[in-house]
Amino acid sequence: AWAMQPDFCDNLIRRFPEQTSVFYLGWLSWVSCADIVDAVQRGMQTWSDNSKVVSFTDLTGTAACSAPSGSVLDDPCPWEMLIKTTDGSEHEELAAYVIPYRASHFFNASGGEYYGTWYPAWQHVPVRSPAGVSTTGADPFRRSELYFNTHICWYLDATFCYEFQRWANSGVDVQTLVQCTLLAIFGAAAARLLWVCSRAAGILFAPALSASMRADAAAAEEQRARGEDPVPPAEQEEEAAPKQRARSVHGDPLSYGRLNTRRTLDYLATVSPMGNVLTLFFLVFPPTFFWHIYQPCHECYDFEAAMAHEHG
């Protein structure tokens, strides 16, 4: 029979990096208390599935265990395993640990009464081991407290992290491999973004006299040098209006700025939308993947594996 400290999930959930990265959004949650409870039960099931005489009963939420006091001797909740959190001040070097209490901790050699029930002397009570062997004279465990430290981080996705750990165990420098791969992806996306931005800035801040206008002006000067009229008289009136508009546009900084803004927007409209989406994605993905998905596999502890180990 086991119970969970009422604030167990609240104390532990922030120690999962995949939850911490989106916790401030409130409505978006990648790790919930239900996920943690499921991991607890899967850790216990590792043992119950492999033994006919081992089973676990959840007392959390029952009338007697709605708010267990945690006192080993005086808690009326009949738990045999109480799952709790601690800040690591006592055993900082451990991720999780168990403090067991044997029958002699509760009753003396003559037995004793516990919440209205008389218990005989523990050394005369038959005890059955997980292997099914019954014996007397043993001082069995009556209660145990399972602590998870909250000064470290935990992760739930053991399947994903297993592959990285398998590579590391085979001699692959996974940390360097992942960093180089993500850096190459990020660098390629950043280079494309800088290329698009530099092209757009070149158009937006282009000089007032365009290359075509400089070519027209040079041709007109050559005609004048040869004594020719650069603009035939019949066309002077026809070209007067466009030239006047050109002079007004290029002589007015505000009008020129509007013209270059339109040209810049026209250029950006030709850039591939899918390319832009992929560029933005690969700018955001590498740091997010490294710090909140891969790094927990490297620095944090497998919660479900720790649960199964400590129950054993």
PDB file of C-alpha atoms in Angstrom:
ATOM      1  CA  ALA A   1       0.000   0.000   0.000  1.00  0.00           C
ATOM      2  CA  TRP A   2       1.401   3.378  -0.946  1.00  0.00           C
ATOM      3  CA  ALA A   3       0.440   7.024  -0.793  1.00  0.00           C
ATOM      4  CA  MET A   4       1.841  10.227  -2.237  1.00  0.00           C
ATOM      5  CA  GLN A   5       2.642  13.443  -0.440  1.00  0.00           C
ATOM      6  CA  PRO A   6      -0.140  15.966  -1.345  1.00  0.00           C
ATOM      7  CA  ASP A   7       2.293  18.522  -2.787  1.00  0.00           C
ATOM      8  CA  PHE A   8       4.545  15.925  -4.464  1.00  0.00           C
ATOM      9  CA  CYS A   9       3.593  16.896  -8.037  1.00  0.00           C
ATOM     10  CA  ASP A  10       3.727  20.640  -7.346  1.00  0.00           C
ATOM     11  CA  ASN A  11       7.216  20.330  -5.881  1.00  0.00           C
ATOM     12  CA  LEU A  12       8.580  18.077  -8.614  1.00  0.00           C
ATOM     13  CA  ILE A  13       6.920  19.210 -11.833  1.00  0.00           C
ATOM     14  CA  ARG A  14       9.108  22.294 -12.246  1.00  0.00           C
ATOM     15  CA  ARG A  15      12.184  20.060 -12.223  1.00  0.00           C
ATOM     16  CA  PHE A  16      11.232  18.645 -15.645  1.00  0.00           C
ATOM     17  CA  PRO A  17      12.876  20.849 -18.326  1.00  0.00           C
ATOM     18  CA  GLU A  18      10.205  20.036 -20.912  1.00  0.00           C
ATOM     19  CA  GLN A  19       7.640  21.489 -18.499  1.00  0.00           C
ATOM     20  CA  THR A  20       9.741  24.471 -17.389  1.00  0.00           C
ATOM     21  CA  SER A  21      10.157  25.776 -20.938  1.00  0.00           C
ATOM     22  CA  VAL A  22       6.404  26.359 -21.360  1.00  0.00           C
ATOM     23  CA  PHE A  23       5.239  26.650 -17.756  1.00  0.00           C
ATOM     24  CA  TYR A  24       4.811  30.426 -17.968  1.00  0.00           C
ATOM     25  CA  LEU A  25       2.148  30.012 -20.666  1.00  0.00           C
ATOM     26  CA  GLY A  26      -0.159  28.309 -18.192  1.00  0.00           C
ATOM     27  CA  TRP A  27      -2.519  26.756 -20.748  1.00  0.00           C
ATOM     28  CA  LEU A  28       0.253  24.792 -22.497  1.00  0.00           C
ATOM     29  CA  SER A  29       1.707  21.875 -20.534  1.00  0.00           C
ATOM     30  CA  TRP A  30       3.987  19.098 -21.723  1.00  0.00           C
ATOM     31  CA  VAL A  31       4.219  17.360 -18.317  1.00  0.00           C
ATOM     32  CA  SER A  32       1.268  17.067 -15.953  1.00  0.00           C
ATOM     33  CA  CYS A  33       0.715  15.526 -12.550  1.00  0.00           C
ATOM     34  CA  ALA A  34      -1.108  12.665 -14.267  1.00  0.00           C
ATOM     35  CA  ASP A  35       2.044  11.934 -16.293  1.00  0.00           C
ATOM     36  CA  ILE A  36       4.107  11.798 -13.106  1.00  0.00           C
ATOM     37  CA  VAL A  37       1.599   9.474 -11.387  1.00  0.00           C
ATOM     38  CA  ASP A  38       1.583   7.226 -14.465  1.00  0.00           C
ATOM     39  CA  ALA A  39       5.390   7.022 -14.308  1.00  0.00           C
ATOM     40  CA  VAL A  40       5.173   6.119 -10.601  1.00  0.00           C
ATOM     41  CA  GLN A  41       2.751   3.298 -11.364  1.00  0.00           C
ATOM     42  CA  ARG A  42       4.848   2.023 -14.286  1.00  0.00           C
ATOM     43  CA  GLY A  43       7.870   1.869 -11.987  1.00  0.00           C
ATOM     44  CA  MET A  44       5.882  -0.244  -9.530  1.00  0.00           C
ATOM     45  CA  GLN A  45       4.496  -2.386 -12.334  1.00  0.00           C
ATOM     46  CA  THR A  46       8.056  -3.349 -13.251  1.00  0.00           C
ATOM     47  CA  TRP A  47       8.073  -5.439 -10.063  1.00  0.00           C
ATOM     48  CA  SER A  48       4.440  -6.585  -9.887  1.00  0.00           C
ATOM     49  CA  ASP A  49       4.563  -7.909 -13.471  1.00  0.00           C
ATOM     50  CA  ASN A  50       7.490 -10.134 -12.544  1.00  0.00           C
ATOM     51  CA  SER A  51       6.233 -11.538  -9.248  1.00  0.00           C
ATOM     52  CA  LYS A  52       2.954 -13.229  -8.326  1.00  0.00           C
ATOM     53  CA  VAL A  53       3.178 -12.126  -4.687  1.00  0.00           C
ATOM     54  CA  VAL A  54       4.080  -8.460  -5.207  1.00  0.00           C
ATOM     55  CA  SER A  55       1.330  -5.909  -5.758  1.00  0.00           C
ATOM     56  CA  PHE A  56       0.811  -2.218  -5.097  1.00  0.00           C
ATOM     57  CA  THR A  57      -2.347  -0.466  -3.890  1.00  0.00           C
ATOM     58  CA  ASP A  58      -2.738   3.294  -4.215  1.00  0.00           C
ATOM     59  CA  LEU A  59      -4.205   4.813  -1.040  1.00  0.00           C
ATOM     60  CA  THR A  60      -3.825   8.415  -2.209  1.00  0.00           C
ATOM     61  CA  GLY A  61      -7.202  10.137  -2.151  1.00  0.00           C
ATOM     62  CA  THR A  62      -8.894   7.690   0.217  1.00  0.00           C
ATOM     63  CA  ALA A  63     -10.626   9.077   3.309  1.00  0.00           C
ATOM     64  CA  ALA A  64      -7.850   8.089   5.694  1.00  0.00           C
ATOM     65  CA  CYS A  65      -5.081   9.169   3.311  1.00  0.00           C
ATOM     66  CA  SER A  66      -6.474  12.358   1.770  1.00  0.00           C
ATOM     67  CA  ALA A  67      -3.833  14.321   3.671  1.00  0.00           C
ATOM     68  CA  PRO A  68      -1.212  11.986   5.146  1.00  0.00           C
ATOM     69  CA  SER A  69       0.775  13.624   7.897  1.00  0.00           C
ATOM     70  CA  GLY A  70       3.974  11.842   6.924  1.00  0.00           C
ATOM     71  CA  SER A  71       4.679  10.883  10.499  1.00  0.00           C
ATOM     72  CA  VAL A  72       6.016   7.357  10.496  1.00  0.00           C
ATOM     73  CA  LEU A  73       4.594   6.446  13.905  1.00  0.00           C
ATOM     74  CA  ASP A  74       1.435   8.546  14.134  1.00  0.00           C
ATOM     75  CA  ASP A  75       0.024   8.768  10.611  1.00  0.00           C
ATOM     76  CA  PRO A  76      -3.414   7.017  10.589  1.00  0.00           C
ATOM     77  CA  CYS A  77      -3.096   6.396   6.842  1.00  0.00           C
ATOM     78  CA  PRO A  78      -2.064   2.724   6.565  1.00  0.00           C
ATOM     79  CA  TRP A  79       0.614   3.342   3.967  1.00  0.00           C
ATOM     80  CA  GLU A  80       3.643   1.113   3.680  1.00  0.00           C
ATOM     81  CA  MET A  81       5.392   3.394   1.171  1.00  0.00           C
ATOM     82  CA  LEU A  82       5.056   7.170   1.292  1.00  0.00           C
ATOM     83  CA  ILE A  83       6.438   9.020  -1.755  1.00  0.00           C
ATOM     84  CA  LYS A  84       7.787  12.480  -0.915  1.00  0.00           C
ATOM     85  CA  THR A  85      10.100  15.229  -2.165  1.00  0.00           C
ATOM     86  CA  THR A  86      13.036  16.873  -0.456  1.00  0.00           C
ATOM     87  CA  ASP A  87      15.287  19.799  -1.319  1.00  0.00           C
ATOM     88  CA  GLY A  88      18.497  17.752  -1.221  1.00  0.00           C
ATOM     89  CA  SER A  89      19.837  19.367   1.924  1.00  0.00           C
ATOM     90  CA  GLU A  90      20.414  15.988   3.605  1.00  0.00           C
ATOM     91  CA  HIS A  91      21.610  13.783   0.739  1.00  0.00           C
ATOM     92  CA  GLU A  92      22.690  16.153  -2.020  1.00  0.00           C
ATOM     93  CA  GLU A  93      24.706  13.487  -3.822  1.00  0.00           C
ATOM     94  CA  LEU A  94      21.644  11.251  -4.339  1.00  0.00           C
ATOM     95  CA  ALA A  95      18.850  11.645  -6.871  1.00  0.00           C
ATOM     96  CA  ALA A  96      16.416   9.529  -4.849  1.00  0.00           C
ATOM     97  CA  TYR A  97      16.658   7.399  -1.733  1.00  0.00           C
ATOM     98  CA  VAL A  98      14.554   5.270   0.643  1.00  0.00           C
ATOM     99  CA  ILE A  99      14.443   5.400   4.437  1.00  0.00           C
ATOM    100  CA  PRO A 100      12.956   2.070   5.685  1.00  0.00           C
ATOM    101  CA  TYR A 101      11.492   1.385   9.135  1.00  0.00           C
ATOM    102  CA  ARG A 102      11.375  -2.178  10.425  1.00  0.00           C
ATOM    103  CA  ALA A 103       8.720  -3.742  12.646  1.00  0.00           C
ATOM    104  CA  SER A 104      10.920  -3.293  15.724  1.00  0.00           C
ATOM    105  CA  HIS A 105      10.666   0.466  15.192  1.00  0.00           C
ATOM    106  CA  PHE A 106       6.935   0.303  16.011  1.00  0.00           C
ATOM    107  CA  PHE A 107       6.551  -2.572  18.497  1.00  0.00           C
ATOM    108  CA  ASN A 108       8.732  -3.993  21.212  1.00  0.00           C
ATOM    109  CA  ALA A 109       9.528  -7.657  21.711  1.00  0.00           C
ATOM    110  CA  SER A 110       6.115  -8.208  23.368  1.00  0.00           C
ATOM    111  CA  GLY A 111       4.075  -6.681  20.553  1.00  0.00           C
ATOM    112  CA  GLY A 112       1.876  -3.604  20.794  1.00  0.00           C
ATOM    113  CA  GLU A 113      -1.291  -1.799  19.793  1.00  0.00           C
ATOM    114  CA  TYR A 114      -1.417   0.468  16.759  1.00  0.00           C
ATOM    115  CA  TYR A 115      -4.574   2.497  16.089  1.00  0.00           C
ATOM    116  CA  GLY A 116      -6.852   0.006  17.857  1.00  0.00           C
ATOM    117  CA  THR A 117      -5.232  -3.094  16.379  1.00  0.00           C
ATOM    118  CA  TRP A 118      -3.067  -5.404  18.470  1.00  0.00           C
ATOM    119  CA  TYR A 119       0.072  -6.642  16.755  1.00  0.00           C
ATOM    120  CA  PRO A 120       1.936  -9.642  18.172  1.00  0.00           C
ATOM    121  CA  ALA A 121       5.675  -9.672  18.742  1.00  0.00           C
ATOM    122  CA  TRP A 122       7.285  -9.229  15.365  1.00  0.00           C
ATOM    123  CA  GLN A 123       9.745 -12.090  15.815  1.00  0.00           C
ATOM    124  CA  HIS A 124       6.855 -14.605  16.017  1.00  0.00           C
ATOM    125  CA  VAL A 125       4.984 -13.384  12.943  1.00  0.00           C
ATOM    126  CA  PRO A 126       5.635 -15.332   9.709  1.00  0.00           C
ATOM    127  CA  VAL A 127       7.091 -13.180   6.955  1.00  0.00           C
ATOM    128  CA  ARG A 128       6.876 -14.076   3.279  1.00  0.00           C
ATOM    129  CA  SER A 129       9.632 -12.923   0.972  1.00  0.00           C
ATOM    130  CA  PRO A 130       8.995 -11.760  -2.633  1.00  0.00           C
ATOM    131  CA  ALA A 131      10.210 -15.211  -3.706  1.00  0.00           C
ATOM    132  CA  GLY A 132       7.326 -16.788  -1.775  1.00  0.00           C
ATOM    133  CA  VAL A 133       9.438 -18.238   1.058  1.00  0.00           C
ATOM    134  CA  SER A 134       7.831 -17.915   4.516  1.00  0.00           C
ATOM    135  CA  THR A 135       9.997 -17.567   7.614  1.00  0.00           C
ATOM    136  CA  THR A 136       9.877 -16.307  11.221  1.00  0.00           C
ATOM    137  CA  GLY A 137      12.352 -14.410  13.337  1.00  0.00           C
ATOM    138  CA  ALA A 138      12.862 -11.740  10.677  1.00  0.00           C
ATOM    139  CA  ASP A 139      12.464  -8.057  11.373  1.00  0.00           C
ATOM    140  CA  PRO A 140      10.493  -7.036   8.261  1.00  0.00           C
ATOM    141  CA  PHE A 141       9.957  -3.600   6.828  1.00  0.00           C
ATOM    142  CA  ARG A 142       6.706  -2.022   7.973  1.00  0.00           C
ATOM    143  CA  ARG A 143       7.003   1.412   6.434  1.00  0.00           C
ATOM    144  CA  SER A 144       9.346   3.191   4.059  1.00  0.00           C
ATOM    145  CA  GLU A 145       9.693   6.780   2.899  1.00  0.00           C
ATOM    146  CA  LEU A 146      10.774   7.300  -0.708  1.00  0.00           C
ATOM    147  CA  TYR A 147      12.348  10.711  -1.325  1.00  0.00           C
ATOM    148  CA  PHE A 148      13.005  12.444  -4.644  1.00  0.00           C
ATOM    149  CA  ASN A 149      15.412  15.374  -4.565  1.00  0.00           C
ATOM    150  CA  THR A 150      14.258  18.622  -6.167  1.00  0.00           C
ATOM    151  CA  HIS A 151      17.664  20.312  -6.494  1.00  0.00           C
ATOM    152  CA  ILE A 152      18.295  18.226  -9.636  1.00  0.00           C
ATOM    153  CA  CYS A 153      16.312  17.801 -12.863  1.00  0.00           C
ATOM    154  CA  TRP A 154      14.319  14.823 -14.123  1.00  0.00           C
ATOM    155  CA  TYR A 155      12.958  13.611 -17.452  1.00  0.00           C
ATOM    156  CA  LEU A 156      10.116  11.275 -18.452  1.00  0.00           C
ATOM    157  CA  ASP A 157      10.900  10.370 -22.084  1.00  0.00           C
ATOM    158  CA  ALA A 158      13.226   7.461 -21.436  1.00  0.00           C
ATOM    159  CA  THR A 159      12.676   5.981 -24.913  1.00  0.00           C
ATOM    160  CA  PHE A 160      14.029   9.092 -26.643  1.00  0.00           C
ATOM    161  CA  CYS A 161      17.009   9.498 -24.318  1.00  0.00           C
ATOM    162  CA  TYR A 162      17.916   5.817 -24.507  1.00  0.00           C
ATOM    163  CA  GLU A 163      19.298   6.137 -28.043  1.00  0.00           C
ATOM    164  CA  PHE A 164      21.667   8.957 -27.075  1.00  0.00           C
ATOM    165  CA  GLN A 165      22.831   7.022 -24.023  1.00  0.00           C
ATOM    166  CA  ARG A 166      23.356   3.873 -26.116  1.00  0.00           C
ATOM    167  CA  TRP A 167      25.556   5.814 -28.534  1.00  0.00           C
ATOM    168  CA  ALA A 168      27.516   7.314 -25.647  1.00  0.00           C
ATOM    169  CA  ASN A 169      28.070   3.847 -24.141  1.00  0.00           C
ATOM    170  CA  SER A 170      29.409   2.623 -27.490  1.00  0.00           C
ATOM    171  CA  GLY A 171      32.118   5.317 -27.469  1.00  0.00           C
ATOM    172  CA  VAL A 172      30.461   8.024 -29.583  1.00  0.00           C
ATOM    173  CA  ASP A 173      31.034  11.602 -28.449  1.00  0.00           C
ATOM    174  CA  VAL A 174      27.318  12.380 -28.569  1.00  0.00           C
ATOM    175  CA  GLN A 175      27.631  15.824 -26.995  1.00  0.00           C
ATOM    176  CA  THR A 176      30.023  17.090 -29.684  1.00  0.00           C
ATOM    177  CA  LEU A 177      28.090  15.388 -32.487  1.00  0.00           C
ATOM    178  CA  VAL A 178      24.796  16.971 -31.453  1.00  0.00           C
ATOM    179  CA  GLN A 179      26.356  20.407 -30.935  1.00  0.00           C
ATOM    180  CA  CYS A 180      28.077  20.405 -34.346  1.00  0.00           C
ATOM    181  CA  THR A 181      24.948  19.202 -36.167  1.00  0.00           C
ATOM    182  CA  LEU A 182      22.702  21.802 -34.560  1.00  0.00           C
ATOM    183  CA  LEU A 183      25.301  24.541 -35.078  1.00  0.00           C
ATOM    184  CA  ALA A 184      25.515  23.709 -38.806  1.00  0.00           C
ATOM    185  CA  ILE A 185      21.724  23.856 -39.143  1.00  0.00           C
ATOM    186  CA  PHE A 186      21.530  27.128 -37.230  1.00  0.00           C
ATOM    187  CA  GLY A 187      24.421  28.622 -39.224  1.00  0.00           C
ATOM    188  CA  ALA A 188      22.815  27.753 -42.582  1.00  0.00           C
ATOM    189  CA  ALA A 189      19.509  29.318 -41.533  1.00  0.00           C
ATOM    190  CA  ALA A 190      21.245  32.422 -40.166  1.00  0.00           C
ATOM    191  CA  ALA A 191      23.273  32.807 -43.387  1.00  0.00           C
ATOM    192  CA  ARG A 192      20.136  32.712 -45.531  1.00  0.00           C
ATOM    193  CA  LEU A 193      18.393  35.231 -43.276  1.00  0.00           C
ATOM    194  CA  LEU A 194      21.366  37.592 -43.475  1.00  0.00           C
ATOM    195  CA  TRP A 195      21.477  37.214 -47.279  1.00  0.00           C
ATOM    196  CA  VAL A 196      17.788  38.101 -47.659  1.00  0.00           C
ATOM    197  CA  CYS A 197      18.065  40.998 -45.217  1.00  0.00           C
ATOM    198  CA  SER A 198      21.189  42.391 -46.924  1.00  0.00           C
ATOM    199  CA  ARG A 199      19.505  42.285 -50.343  1.00  0.00           C
ATOM    200  CA  ALA A 200      16.439  44.043 -48.957  1.00  0.00           C
ATOM    201  CA  ALA A 201      18.563  46.670 -47.197  1.00  0.00           C
ATOM    202  CA  GLY A 202      20.534  47.274 -50.392  1.00  0.00           C
ATOM    203  CA  ILE A 203      17.323  48.070 -52.247  1.00  0.00           C
ATOM    204  CA  LEU A 204      15.819  50.130 -49.444  1.00  0.00           C
ATOM    205  CA  PHE A 205      18.891  52.318 -49.005  1.00  0.00           C
ATOM    206  CA  ALA A 206      19.968  52.437 -52.669  1.00  0.00           C
ATOM    207  CA  PRO A 207      21.404  55.804 -53.896  1.00  0.00           C
ATOM    208  CA  ALA A 208      18.899  58.278 -55.322  1.00  0.00           C
ATOM    209  CA  LEU A 209      20.320  58.109 -58.864  1.00  0.00           C
ATOM    210  CA  SER A 210      19.800  54.646 -60.245  1.00  0.00           C
ATOM    211  CA  ALA A 211      22.160  52.958 -62.677  1.00  0.00           C
ATOM    212  CA  SER A 212      19.716  53.395 -65.572  1.00  0.00           C
ATOM    213  CA  MET A 213      19.379  57.114 -64.879  1.00  0.00           C
ATOM    214  CA  ARG A 214      23.163  57.501 -64.805  1.00  0.00           C
ATOM    215  CA  ALA A 215      23.407  55.720 -68.160  1.00  0.00           C
ATOM    216  CA  ASP A 216      20.744  58.015 -69.670  1.00  0.00           C
ATOM    217  CA  ALA A 217      22.554  61.081 -68.366  1.00  0.00           C
ATOM    218  CA  ALA A 218      25.897  59.903 -69.804  1.00  0.00           C
ATOM    219  CA  ALA A 219      24.291  59.274 -73.219  1.00  0.00           C
ATOM    220  CA  ALA A 220      22.763  62.753 -73.214  1.00  0.00           C
ATOM    221  CA  GLU A 221      26.147  64.332 -72.466  1.00  0.00           C
ATOM    222  CA  GLU A 222      27.723  62.476 -75.361  1.00  0.00           C
ATOM    223  CA  GLN A 223      24.981  63.755 -77.710  1.00  0.00           C
ATOM    224  CA  ARG A 224      25.539  67.303 -76.548  1.00  0.00           C
ATOM    225  CA  ALA A 225      29.288  66.948 -77.097  1.00  0.00           C
ATOM    226  CA  ARG A 226      28.590  65.981 -80.687  1.00  0.00           C
ATOM    227  CA  GLY A 227      26.276  68.974 -81.052  1.00  0.00           C
ATOM    228  CA  GLU A 228      23.140  66.895 -81.140  1.00  0.00           C
ATOM    229  CA  ASP A 229      19.945  67.640 -79.302  1.00  0.00           C
ATOM    230  CA  PRO A 230      19.594  64.842 -76.723  1.00  0.00           C
ATOM    231  CA  VAL A 231      15.818  65.128 -76.849  1.00  0.00           C
ATOM    232  CA  PRO A 232      14.167  65.627 -80.260  1.00  0.00           C
ATOM    233  CA  PRO A 233      11.876  68.692 -80.288  1.00  0.00           C
ATOM    234  CA  ALA A 234       8.822  66.578 -81.123  1.00  0.00           C
ATOM    235  CA  GLU A 235       9.378  64.521 -77.999  1.00  0.00           C
ATOM    236  CA  GLN A 236      10.235  67.351 -75.605  1.00  0.00           C
ATOM    237  CA  GLU A 237       6.629  68.028 -74.697  1.00  0.00           C
ATOM    238  CA  GLU A 238       5.821  64.320 -74.477  1.00  0.00           C
ATOM    239  CA  GLU A 239       8.729  63.612 -72.101  1.00  0.00           C
ATOM    240  CA  ALA A 240       8.364  66.770 -70.055  1.00  0.00           C
ATOM    241  CA  ALA A 241       5.780  65.287 -67.674  1.00  0.00           C
ATOM    242  CA  PRO A 242       7.678  62.047 -66.885  1.00  0.00           C
ATOM    243  CA  LYS A 243      10.920  63.938 -66.385  1.00  0.00           C
ATOM    244  CA  GLN A 244       9.222  66.395 -64.088  1.00  0.00           C
ATOM    245  CA  ARG A 245       7.819  63.494 -62.063  1.00  0.00           C
ATOM    246  CA  ALA A 246      11.248  61.859 -61.940  1.00  0.00           C
ATOM    247  CA  ARG A 247      12.829  65.086 -60.749  1.00  0.00           C
ATOM    248  CA  SER A 248      10.148  65.508 -58.094  1.00  0.00           C
ATOM    249  CA  VAL A 249      10.574  61.939 -56.904  1.00  0.00           C
ATOM    250  CA  HIS A 250      14.367  61.976 -56.776  1.00  0.00           C
ATOM    251  CA  GLY A 251      14.501  65.494 -55.413  1.00  0.00           C
ATOM    252  CA  ASP A 252      12.126  64.722 -52.542  1.00  0.00           C
ATOM    253  CA  PRO A 253      13.651  62.361 -49.891  1.00  0.00           C
ATOM    254  CA  LEU A 254      10.219  61.332 -48.642  1.00  0.00           C
ATOM    255  CA  SER A 255       8.971  60.412 -52.126  1.00  0.00           C
ATOM    256  CA  TYR A 256      12.198  58.593 -52.842  1.00  0.00           C
ATOM    257  CA  GLY A 257      11.890  56.670 -49.590  1.00  0.00           C
ATOM    258  CA  ARG A 258       8.400  55.576 -50.561  1.00  0.00           C
ATOM    259  CA  LEU A 259       9.646  54.444 -53.967  1.00  0.00           C
ATOM    260  CA  ASN A 260      12.441  52.348 -52.446  1.00  0.00           C
ATOM    261  CA  THR A 261      10.068  50.933 -49.847  1.00  0.00           C
ATOM    262  CA  ARG A 262       7.802  49.680 -52.624  1.00  0.00           C
ATOM    263  CA  ARG A 263      10.791  48.205 -54.453  1.00  0.00           C
ATOM    264  CA  THR A 264      11.914  46.487 -51.244  1.00  0.00           C
ATOM    265  CA  LEU A 265       8.447  45.021 -50.672  1.00  0.00           C
ATOM    266  CA  ASP A 266       8.378  43.862 -54.284  1.00  0.00           C
ATOM    267  CA  TYR A 267      11.669  42.040 -53.728  1.00  0.00           C
ATOM    268  CA  LEU A 268      10.502  40.431 -50.483  1.00  0.00           C
ATOM    269  CA  ALA A 269       7.372  39.252 -52.281  1.00  0.00           C
ATOM    270  CA  THR A 270       9.590  37.227 -54.626  1.00  0.00           C
ATOM    271  CA  VAL A 271      11.339  35.388 -51.776  1.00  0.00           C
ATOM    272  CA  SER A 272      10.026  31.841 -51.265  1.00  0.00           C
ATOM    273  CA  PRO A 273       7.487  31.704 -48.395  1.00  0.00           C
ATOM    274  CA  MET A 274       8.401  28.080 -47.679  1.00  0.00           C
ATOM    275  CA  GLY A 275      12.060  29.080 -47.538  1.00  0.00           C
ATOM    276  CA  ASN A 276      11.213  31.806 -45.039  1.00  0.00           C
ATOM    277  CA  VAL A 277       9.244  29.384 -42.867  1.00  0.00           C
ATOM    278  CA  LEU A 278      12.070  26.829 -42.900  1.00  0.00           C
ATOM    279  CA  THR A 279      14.626  29.539 -42.137  1.00  0.00           C
ATOM    280  CA  LEU A 280      12.698  30.737 -39.093  1.00  0.00           C
ATOM    281  CA  PHE A 281      12.088  27.147 -37.974  1.00  0.00           C
ATOM    282  CA  PHE A 282      15.767  26.195 -38.165  1.00  0.00           C
ATOM    283  CA  LEU A 283      16.698  29.355 -36.280  1.00  0.00           C
ATOM    284  CA  VAL A 284      14.413  28.427 -33.382  1.00  0.00           C
ATOM    285  CA  PHE A 285      14.726  24.626 -33.455  1.00  0.00           C
ATOM    286  CA  PRO A 286      18.462  24.073 -32.661  1.00  0.00           C
ATOM    287  CA  PRO A 287      18.637  26.002 -29.337  1.00  0.00           C
ATOM    288  CA  THR A 288      15.213  24.716 -28.266  1.00  0.00           C
ATOM    289  CA  PHE A 289      16.113  21.114 -29.077  1.00  0.00           C
ATOM    290  CA  PHE A 290      19.510  21.319 -27.387  1.00  0.00           C
ATOM    291  CA  TRP A 291      18.515  22.989 -24.112  1.00  0.00           C
ATOM    292  CA  HIS A 292      15.053  21.519 -23.555  1.00  0.00           C
ATOM    293  CA  ILE A 293      15.104  18.127 -25.314  1.00  0.00           C
ATOM    294  CA  TYR A 294      18.657  16.782 -25.615  1.00  0.00           C
ATOM    295  CA  GLN A 295      20.401  18.371 -22.644  1.00  0.00           C
ATOM    296  CA  PRO A 296      17.983  16.852 -20.088  1.00  0.00           C
ATOM    297  CA  CYS A 297      19.018  13.414 -21.386  1.00  0.00           C
ATOM    298  CA  HIS A 298      22.628  14.367 -20.670  1.00  0.00           C
ATOM    299  CA  GLU A 299      22.244  16.150 -17.321  1.00  0.00           C
ATOM    300  CA  CYS A 300      18.971  14.939 -15.746  1.00  0.00           C
ATOM    301  CA  TYR A 301      17.766  11.651 -14.240  1.00  0.00           C
ATOM    302  CA  ASP A 302      15.254   9.134 -15.568  1.00  0.00           C
ATOM    303  CA  PHE A 303      12.280   9.485 -13.206  1.00  0.00           C
ATOM    304  CA  GLU A 304      10.615   6.180 -14.061  1.00  0.00           C
ATOM    305  CA  ALA A 305      13.869   4.215 -13.789  1.00  0.00           C
ATOM    306  CA  ALA A 306      14.612   5.815 -10.415  1.00  0.00           C
ATOM    307  CA  MET A 307      11.122   4.901  -9.213  1.00  0.00           C
ATOM    308  CA  ALA A 308      11.563   1.257 -10.227  1.00  0.00           C
ATOM    309  CA  HIS A 309      15.065   1.117  -8.739  1.00  0.00           C
ATOM    310  CA  GLU A 310      14.092   2.582  -5.360  1.00  0.00           C
ATOM    311  CA  HIS A 311      11.074   0.312  -5.033  1.00  0.00           C
ATOM    312  CA  GLY A 312      13.367  -2.631  -5.573  1.00  0.00           C
TER     313      GLY A 312
END
